[in-house]
Coordinates of C-alpha atoms in Angstrom, one line a residue:
M1 CA -180.1 51.4 -57.1
L2 CA -179.9 55.1 -56.1
A3 CA -181.5 54.3 -52.7
T4 CA -179.1 51.5 -52.1
A5 CA -176.1 53.7 -53.0
W6 CA -177.3 56.5 -50.9
A7 CA -177.8 54.2 -47.9
E8 CA -174.3 52.9 -48.3
F9 CA -172.9 56.4 -48.6
Q10 CA -174.5 57.4 -45.4
A11 CA -173.3 54.2 -43.7
N12 CA -169.7 54.9 -44.7
L13 CA -170.0 58.7 -44.8
W14 CA -166.5 59.5 -43.3
F15 CA -164.8 57.0 -45.6
Y16 CA -166.4 58.5 -48.7
L17 CA -165.8 62.1 -47.6
S18 CA -162.1 61.2 -46.9
M19 CA -161.6 60.2 -50.6
P20 CA -161.2 63.8 -52.0
L21 CA -159.0 64.7 -49.0
V22 CA -156.9 61.6 -49.5
A23 CA -156.6 62.2 -53.2
G24 CA -155.6 65.8 -52.5
G25 CA -153.0 64.6 -50.1
I26 CA -151.7 62.1 -52.6
G27 CA -151.4 64.9 -55.2
Y28 CA -149.6 67.2 -52.8
V29 CA -147.3 64.7 -51.3
T30 CA -146.3 63.1 -54.6
N31 CA -145.6 66.5 -56.2
V32 CA -143.6 67.7 -53.3
L33 CA -141.7 64.5 -53.1
A34 CA -141.0 64.6 -56.8
I35 CA -139.5 68.1 -56.3
K36 CA -137.4 67.0 -53.4
M37 CA -136.1 64.0 -55.5
M38 CA -135.0 66.5 -58.1
F39 CA -132.5 68.1 -55.7
Y40 CA -131.7 65.7 -52.9
P41 CA -129.7 63.9 -51.8
V42 CA -126.8 65.9 -53.2
E43 CA -124.6 62.9 -53.3
F44 CA -125.6 59.3 -54.2
V45 CA -127.1 57.3 -51.4
G46 CA -127.4 53.6 -51.9
V47 CA -125.5 50.4 -52.4
W48 CA -125.0 50.1 -56.1
K49 CA -124.6 53.3 -58.1
P50 CA -126.7 54.2 -60.0
W51 CA -129.1 51.3 -59.8
L52 CA -129.8 50.7 -56.1
G53 CA -130.1 54.1 -54.6
W54 CA -130.8 57.7 -55.5
Q55 CA -129.1 61.0 -56.1
G56 CA -131.0 64.2 -56.9
I57 CA -131.4 64.8 -60.6
V58 CA -129.9 68.3 -60.6
P59 CA -126.7 67.4 -58.6
R60 CA -126.4 64.2 -60.6
K61 CA -126.4 66.3 -63.8
C62 CA -124.5 69.1 -62.3
A63 CA -122.0 69.4 -65.2
K64 CA -124.8 69.6 -67.7
M65 CA -126.8 72.1 -65.6
A66 CA -123.7 74.3 -65.4
R67 CA -123.2 74.2 -69.1
I68 CA -126.9 75.1 -69.6
A69 CA -126.5 78.1 -67.3
C70 CA -123.4 79.2 -69.3
D71 CA -125.1 78.8 -72.6
T72 CA -127.8 81.1 -71.4
M73 CA -125.3 83.6 -70.0
V74 CA -122.2 83.6 -72.1
P75 CA -122.0 85.4 -74.5
R76 CA -125.7 86.0 -74.8
L77 CA -125.9 88.2 -71.7
I78 CA -122.3 89.1 -70.8
N79 CA -118.8 88.5 -72.2
E80 CA -115.2 88.6 -70.9
K81 CA -114.1 91.8 -72.7
E82 CA -117.1 93.7 -71.4
I83 CA -116.3 92.8 -67.8
F84 CA -112.7 94.1 -68.0
Q85 CA -113.6 97.2 -70.0
R86 CA -115.8 98.4 -67.1
L87 CA -112.8 98.8 -64.8
D88 CA -111.3 102.3 -64.7
A89 CA -107.5 102.2 -64.5
S90 CA -107.2 105.3 -62.4
E91 CA -109.6 104.0 -59.8
V92 CA -107.9 100.6 -59.7
A93 CA -104.5 102.3 -59.3
K94 CA -105.8 104.5 -56.5
I95 CA -107.2 101.5 -54.6
L96 CA -104.1 99.3 -55.1
G97 CA -101.7 102.2 -54.2
A98 CA -98.0 102.3 -55.0
P99 CA -95.4 100.5 -52.9
D100 CA -93.8 102.9 -50.4
A101 CA -90.1 103.6 -50.4
Q102 CA -89.4 101.1 -47.6
Q103 CA -91.1 98.2 -49.4
L104 CA -89.4 99.1 -52.7
R105 CA -86.0 99.3 -51.0
A106 CA -86.5 95.9 -49.4
L107 CA -87.5 94.4 -52.8
V108 CA -84.5 95.9 -54.6
D109 CA -82.1 94.7 -51.8
E110 CA -83.5 91.2 -52.0
I111 CA -83.2 91.0 -55.8
M112 CA -79.8 92.5 -56.0
A113 CA -78.5 90.4 -53.2
E114 CA -79.6 87.3 -55.2
H115 CA -78.4 88.4 -58.7
N116 CA -75.4 90.7 -58.1
P117 CA -74.4 90.7 -54.4
E118 CA -70.8 91.9 -55.1
L119 CA -71.9 95.0 -57.0
W120 CA -74.7 95.9 -54.5
A121 CA -72.4 95.4 -51.5
V122 CA -69.8 98.0 -52.8
L123 CA -72.3 100.6 -54.1
P124 CA -72.5 103.8 -51.9
E125 CA -75.9 104.3 -50.1
R126 CA -76.6 107.4 -52.2
I127 CA -76.4 105.4 -55.4
K128 CA -78.6 102.7 -54.0
E129 CA -81.3 105.2 -53.0
M130 CA -81.1 106.8 -56.5
A131 CA -81.5 103.3 -58.1
V132 CA -84.6 102.7 -55.9
R133 CA -86.1 106.0 -56.9
R134 CA -85.5 105.3 -60.5
V135 CA -87.3 102.0 -60.5
R136 CA -90.4 103.4 -58.9
V137 CA -93.2 102.9 -61.5
D138 CA -96.1 105.0 -62.4
N139 CA -98.8 102.8 -60.9
E140 CA -101.7 104.1 -63.0
T141 CA -99.8 103.7 -66.3
V142 CA -98.9 100.1 -65.5
V143 CA -102.5 99.3 -64.4
R144 CA -103.9 100.9 -67.6
R145 CA -101.4 99.0 -69.8
V146 CA -102.2 95.7 -68.0
L147 CA -106.0 96.2 -68.3
D148 CA -105.7 97.1 -72.0
G149 CA -103.4 94.1 -72.5
M150 CA -105.9 91.8 -70.8
V151 CA -108.7 93.1 -73.1
D152 CA -106.6 92.8 -76.2
E153 CA -105.7 89.2 -75.3
I154 CA -108.8 88.2 -73.4
D155 CA -109.2 84.9 -75.2
K156 CA -105.8 83.8 -73.9
V157 CA -106.2 85.2 -70.4
F158 CA -109.8 84.4 -69.3
D159 CA -112.6 82.1 -70.2
L160 CA -115.8 83.2 -68.5
K161 CA -117.7 80.1 -69.5
E162 CA -115.0 77.8 -68.2
M163 CA -114.9 79.7 -64.9
V164 CA -118.7 79.5 -64.4
I165 CA -118.7 75.8 -65.2
E166 CA -115.9 75.0 -62.8
A167 CA -117.4 77.1 -60.0
L168 CA -120.8 75.4 -60.3
M169 CA -119.3 71.9 -60.6
R170 CA -117.3 72.5 -57.4
D171 CA -120.5 73.4 -55.5
K172 CA -123.5 71.2 -56.2
E173 CA -125.4 72.9 -53.4
L174 CA -125.0 76.2 -55.2
V175 CA -126.5 74.7 -58.4
N176 CA -129.4 73.5 -56.3
R177 CA -129.8 77.0 -54.8
I178 CA -129.9 78.6 -58.2
F179 CA -132.8 76.4 -59.2
L180 CA -134.6 76.4 -55.9
E181 CA -134.4 80.2 -55.3
T182 CA -135.2 81.3 -58.8
G183 CA -138.0 78.7 -59.2
R184 CA -139.3 78.8 -55.6
K185 CA -142.8 80.0 -56.5
E186 CA -143.0 77.5 -59.3
F187 CA -142.1 74.6 -57.0
R188 CA -144.6 75.8 -54.4
F189 CA -147.2 76.0 -57.1
I190 CA -146.5 72.4 -58.1
G191 CA -147.3 71.3 -54.5
H192 CA -150.5 73.3 -54.2
C193 CA -151.6 72.2 -57.6
G194 CA -151.1 68.6 -56.5
F195 CA -153.6 69.1 -53.7
Y196 CA -156.2 71.0 -55.8
F197 CA -156.2 68.7 -58.7
G198 CA -156.0 65.7 -56.4
F199 CA -159.1 66.9 -54.4
L200 CA -161.0 67.4 -57.7
F201 CA -160.1 64.0 -59.0
G202 CA -161.0 62.6 -55.6
I203 CA -164.6 63.8 -55.9
F204 CA -165.0 61.8 -59.1
Q205 CA -163.4 58.9 -57.4
M206 CA -165.9 59.1 -54.6
V207 CA -168.9 59.3 -56.9
G208 CA -167.5 56.4 -59.0
W209 CA -167.0 54.3 -55.9
V210 CA -170.6 54.8 -54.7
F211 CA -172.0 53.3 -57.8
F212 CA -169.3 50.9 -58.9
K213 CA -166.9 48.9 -56.8
A214 CA -164.0 46.9 -58.0
D215 CA -160.7 46.0 -56.4
W216 CA -158.7 47.7 -59.2
Q217 CA -160.6 51.0 -59.0
L218 CA -159.0 52.7 -56.0
P219 CA -155.4 51.8 -56.9
T220 CA -156.0 52.8 -60.5
F221 CA -157.5 56.1 -59.5
G222 CA -154.6 56.7 -57.1
L223 CA -152.2 56.1 -60.0
L224 CA -154.1 58.5 -62.2
V225 CA -154.1 61.2 -59.5
G226 CA -150.4 60.8 -58.9
Y227 CA -149.7 60.9 -62.6
L228 CA -152.1 63.7 -63.7
T229 CA -151.3 66.1 -60.8
N230 CA -147.6 66.1 -61.6
F231 CA -148.2 66.3 -65.4
L232 CA -150.7 69.2 -65.2
A233 CA -148.6 71.2 -62.7
L234 CA -145.5 70.9 -64.9
R235 CA -147.4 72.0 -67.9
M236 CA -149.0 75.0 -66.2
I237 CA -145.5 76.3 -65.1
F238 CA -144.2 76.5 -68.7
R239 CA -147.3 76.7 -70.9
P240 CA -148.4 78.8 -72.6
Q241 CA -145.3 80.8 -73.1
Q242 CA -147.1 83.8 -74.3
P243 CA -150.3 85.2 -72.7
V244 CA -153.4 83.7 -74.1
K245 CA -156.8 85.4 -73.4
V246 CA -159.9 83.2 -73.1
G247 CA -162.8 85.5 -72.4
P248 CA -162.0 87.7 -69.4
V249 CA -159.2 85.4 -68.2
T250 CA -155.6 85.5 -69.4
F251 CA -153.5 82.3 -69.2
Q252 CA -149.7 82.2 -69.2
G253 CA -147.1 79.8 -67.8
L254 CA -146.1 80.9 -64.3
F255 CA -142.4 80.9 -65.1
H256 CA -142.9 83.1 -68.1
K257 CA -145.3 85.4 -66.2
R258 CA -142.6 86.0 -63.6
Q259 CA -139.8 86.6 -66.1
K260 CA -138.6 89.9 -64.6
E261 CA -138.7 88.6 -61.1
V262 CA -136.9 85.4 -62.0
A263 CA -134.3 87.4 -64.0
R264 CA -133.6 89.6 -60.9
D265 CA -133.2 86.7 -58.5
Y266 CA -131.2 84.6 -60.9
S267 CA -128.8 87.5 -61.7
Q268 CA -128.3 88.4 -58.1
L269 CA -127.3 84.9 -57.2
I270 CA -125.0 84.5 -60.2
A271 CA -123.3 87.9 -59.6
D272 CA -122.9 87.3 -55.9
E273 CA -121.9 83.6 -55.9
V274 CA -120.3 82.8 -59.3
V275 CA -119.3 85.8 -61.5
N276 CA -117.9 87.9 -58.7
P277 CA -114.5 89.8 -58.5
S278 CA -112.9 87.2 -56.3
N279 CA -113.7 84.3 -58.6
I280 CA -112.7 86.3 -61.7
T281 CA -109.3 87.2 -60.0
E282 CA -108.8 83.6 -59.0
A283 CA -109.6 82.4 -62.5
V284 CA -107.2 84.9 -64.1
L285 CA -104.3 84.7 -61.7
R286 CA -104.5 81.1 -60.5
G287 CA -106.6 79.3 -63.1
P288 CA -105.4 77.2 -66.1
R289 CA -104.5 80.3 -68.1
R290 CA -102.6 82.0 -65.3
D291 CA -99.3 81.9 -67.3
Y292 CA -100.7 84.2 -70.0
A293 CA -102.0 86.7 -67.4
A294 CA -98.6 86.6 -65.5
E295 CA -96.7 87.2 -68.8
I296 CA -98.9 90.3 -69.6
V297 CA -98.3 91.8 -66.1
A298 CA -94.6 91.0 -66.2
R299 CA -94.2 92.4 -69.7
F300 CA -95.7 95.8 -68.8
L301 CA -93.8 96.0 -65.5
R302 CA -90.5 95.4 -67.4
D303 CA -91.5 98.1 -69.9
E304 CA -92.3 100.6 -67.2
V305 CA -89.0 99.9 -65.3
D306 CA -87.1 100.4 -68.6
E307 CA -88.8 103.7 -69.1
Q308 CA -88.0 104.9 -65.6
L309 CA -84.4 103.9 -65.9
G310 CA -84.2 105.8 -69.1
R311 CA -80.6 106.7 -70.0
M312 CA -79.3 104.9 -66.9
K313 CA -80.3 101.5 -68.4
P314 CA -77.2 100.9 -70.5
A315 CA -74.9 101.8 -67.5
V316 CA -76.9 99.5 -65.2
Q317 CA -76.8 96.7 -67.7
A318 CA -73.0 97.2 -68.1
A319 CA -72.4 97.2 -64.4
M320 CA -74.6 94.1 -63.7
G321 CA -74.1 92.2 -66.9
R322 CA -77.0 91.9 -69.4
D323 CA -78.0 88.4 -68.3
R324 CA -78.1 89.4 -64.6
F325 CA -80.0 92.5 -65.4
E326 CA -82.6 90.6 -67.3
A327 CA -82.8 88.0 -64.5
A328 CA -83.3 90.8 -61.9
Q329 CA -86.1 92.3 -64.0
Q330 CA -87.7 88.9 -64.3
A331 CA -87.4 88.3 -60.6
A332 CA -89.0 91.7 -59.8
A333 CA -91.9 91.0 -62.2
G334 CA -92.3 87.5 -60.8
Y335 CA -92.4 88.8 -57.3
T336 CA -95.2 91.2 -58.2
V337 CA -97.2 88.6 -60.1
S338 CA -97.0 86.2 -57.2
R339 CA -98.5 88.8 -54.9
L340 CA -101.2 89.9 -57.2
P341 CA -104.0 87.9 -55.7
E342 CA -103.3 89.5 -52.3
L343 CA -102.7 93.0 -53.9
V344 CA -106.0 93.1 -55.8
R345 CA -108.2 91.9 -52.9
P346 CA -108.9 95.4 -51.7
M347 CA -110.5 96.3 -55.0
D348 CA -113.3 93.7 -54.8
D349 CA -116.0 96.2 -53.7
Y350 CA -115.0 98.7 -56.4
A351 CA -114.9 95.9 -59.1
K352 CA -118.3 94.6 -58.1
E353 CA -119.8 98.1 -58.3
A354 CA -118.0 98.9 -61.6
M355 CA -118.8 95.7 -63.3
N356 CA -122.5 96.0 -62.2
L357 CA -123.1 92.4 -63.3
S358 CA -126.3 91.8 -61.4
E359 CA -128.1 94.7 -63.0
T360 CA -126.6 93.9 -66.5
L361 CA -127.6 90.2 -66.3
S362 CA -131.1 91.1 -64.9
S363 CA -132.0 93.7 -67.6
R364 CA -130.8 91.4 -70.4
L365 CA -132.4 88.3 -69.0
A366 CA -135.7 90.0 -68.5
V367 CA -136.1 90.6 -72.3
L368 CA -134.9 87.2 -73.5
P369 CA -137.3 85.4 -75.9
P370 CA -139.5 82.9 -74.2
D371 CA -137.7 79.8 -75.6
E372 CA -134.3 81.0 -74.4
F373 CA -135.7 82.1 -71.0
E374 CA -137.3 78.8 -70.5
G375 CA -134.0 77.1 -71.2
M376 CA -132.8 78.4 -67.8
L377 CA -135.0 76.2 -65.6
R378 CA -136.9 73.8 -67.9
P379 CA -133.8 71.5 -68.4
A380 CA -134.0 70.6 -64.7
F381 CA -137.3 69.1 -65.5
K382 CA -137.4 68.2 -69.1
E383 CA -135.2 65.1 -69.5
D384 CA -136.5 63.5 -66.4
E385 CA -140.1 64.7 -66.3
W386 CA -141.2 61.1 -67.0
M387 CA -139.3 60.0 -63.9
L388 CA -141.0 62.7 -61.7
I389 CA -144.4 61.8 -63.1
A390 CA -143.7 58.1 -62.7
V391 CA -142.8 58.6 -59.1
G392 CA -146.1 60.4 -58.5
A393 CA -148.0 57.6 -60.3
A394 CA -146.3 54.9 -58.3
L395 CA -147.0 56.6 -54.9
G396 CA -150.6 57.3 -55.9
F397 CA -151.0 53.6 -56.8
A398 CA -149.6 52.6 -53.4
V399 CA -151.9 54.9 -51.5
G400 CA -154.8 53.6 -53.6
V401 CA -154.0 50.1 -52.4
L402 CA -154.0 51.3 -48.8
Q403 CA -157.4 53.0 -49.4
L404 CA -158.7 49.6 -50.7
L405 CA -157.5 47.8 -47.6
A406 CA -159.0 50.5 -45.4
F407 CA -162.4 50.2 -47.1
N408 CA -162.3 46.4 -46.8
I409 CA -161.6 46.8 -43.1
V410 CA -164.4 49.3 -42.7
A411 CA -166.8 47.1 -44.7
V412 CA -166.0 44.1 -42.5

């Protein structure tokens, strides 16, 4: 029997030697394809959603992935109050600058022309200039009061979790990038593992085929290679969570072993693309809670103008009429609020440095317990691991059928 098997092995040497390589190829291709199917296509491609076609698992579950990212980050790693408390009012005031006399005069002219044109038209120029000087506000005082007001009423003004979820749901490609860039080494490892495990299984397949041949054997082995390479690679990424020493060798899931590196990459992406000063400003001043923020700014502006007017306030109210005076105040505050997104843009660089979100997130994420840390990336796999493994098994089975056809052709 051995002599017969050896003779056949020699007669079909290249076919047999190809088995480990083919099995390694099956393992690699099925694993890489499974990863690609997790992320692409970003939008559904097919004819009958969701049954006849495909959409990447991560973009399809973008909302859920965004909430998972938030649950890891807010308030475990950072919160709204901490973000605003890191801004120094004097620095912000210096960057924003105060309106010059010409700008302020133009604003006062516009408001008075709307709310009391008769009075403004007959006032001497000297009185008008005095009025403009009176309403010049102390920029730093207003900024400090506004920032303190934001912190005191932060729940009404800003929801960090809501902002992050909306930003990620708007940009599915960004969600893909977060997973692909922070888990790039893990995904590469899955592909390489597919080849190594597949090659090893292919050796057993080759030996088994020498001594025993059945039509079901090659397809079944292909299915097992596709299944096991995906399964083992996924397990080796996340298990064991803690280092386990076996003799001189220490084992630990690759993702957990790289916790500090992953924390740095993840935090940099989040700080640059999601929780950045521009997005925070947009959320506060133009988001669903913008009315609360506008009211805080307007309130402290009115208070500052009242203080600057001082004893002149009753006389100004009497001259204009109380209702017109209050309407003019409201108009001035409204004008400032409407221009805030444009006014605060120059402070983006300072705010990014002061908030220091990348370093904060990275240092805190690096020391998260293994279960919580795994929760960042594992959900991208966990619910649909069976699907990824099934795809690998199906592709392996198909290649096994092709191997069987090739052998039959060679044998003929």
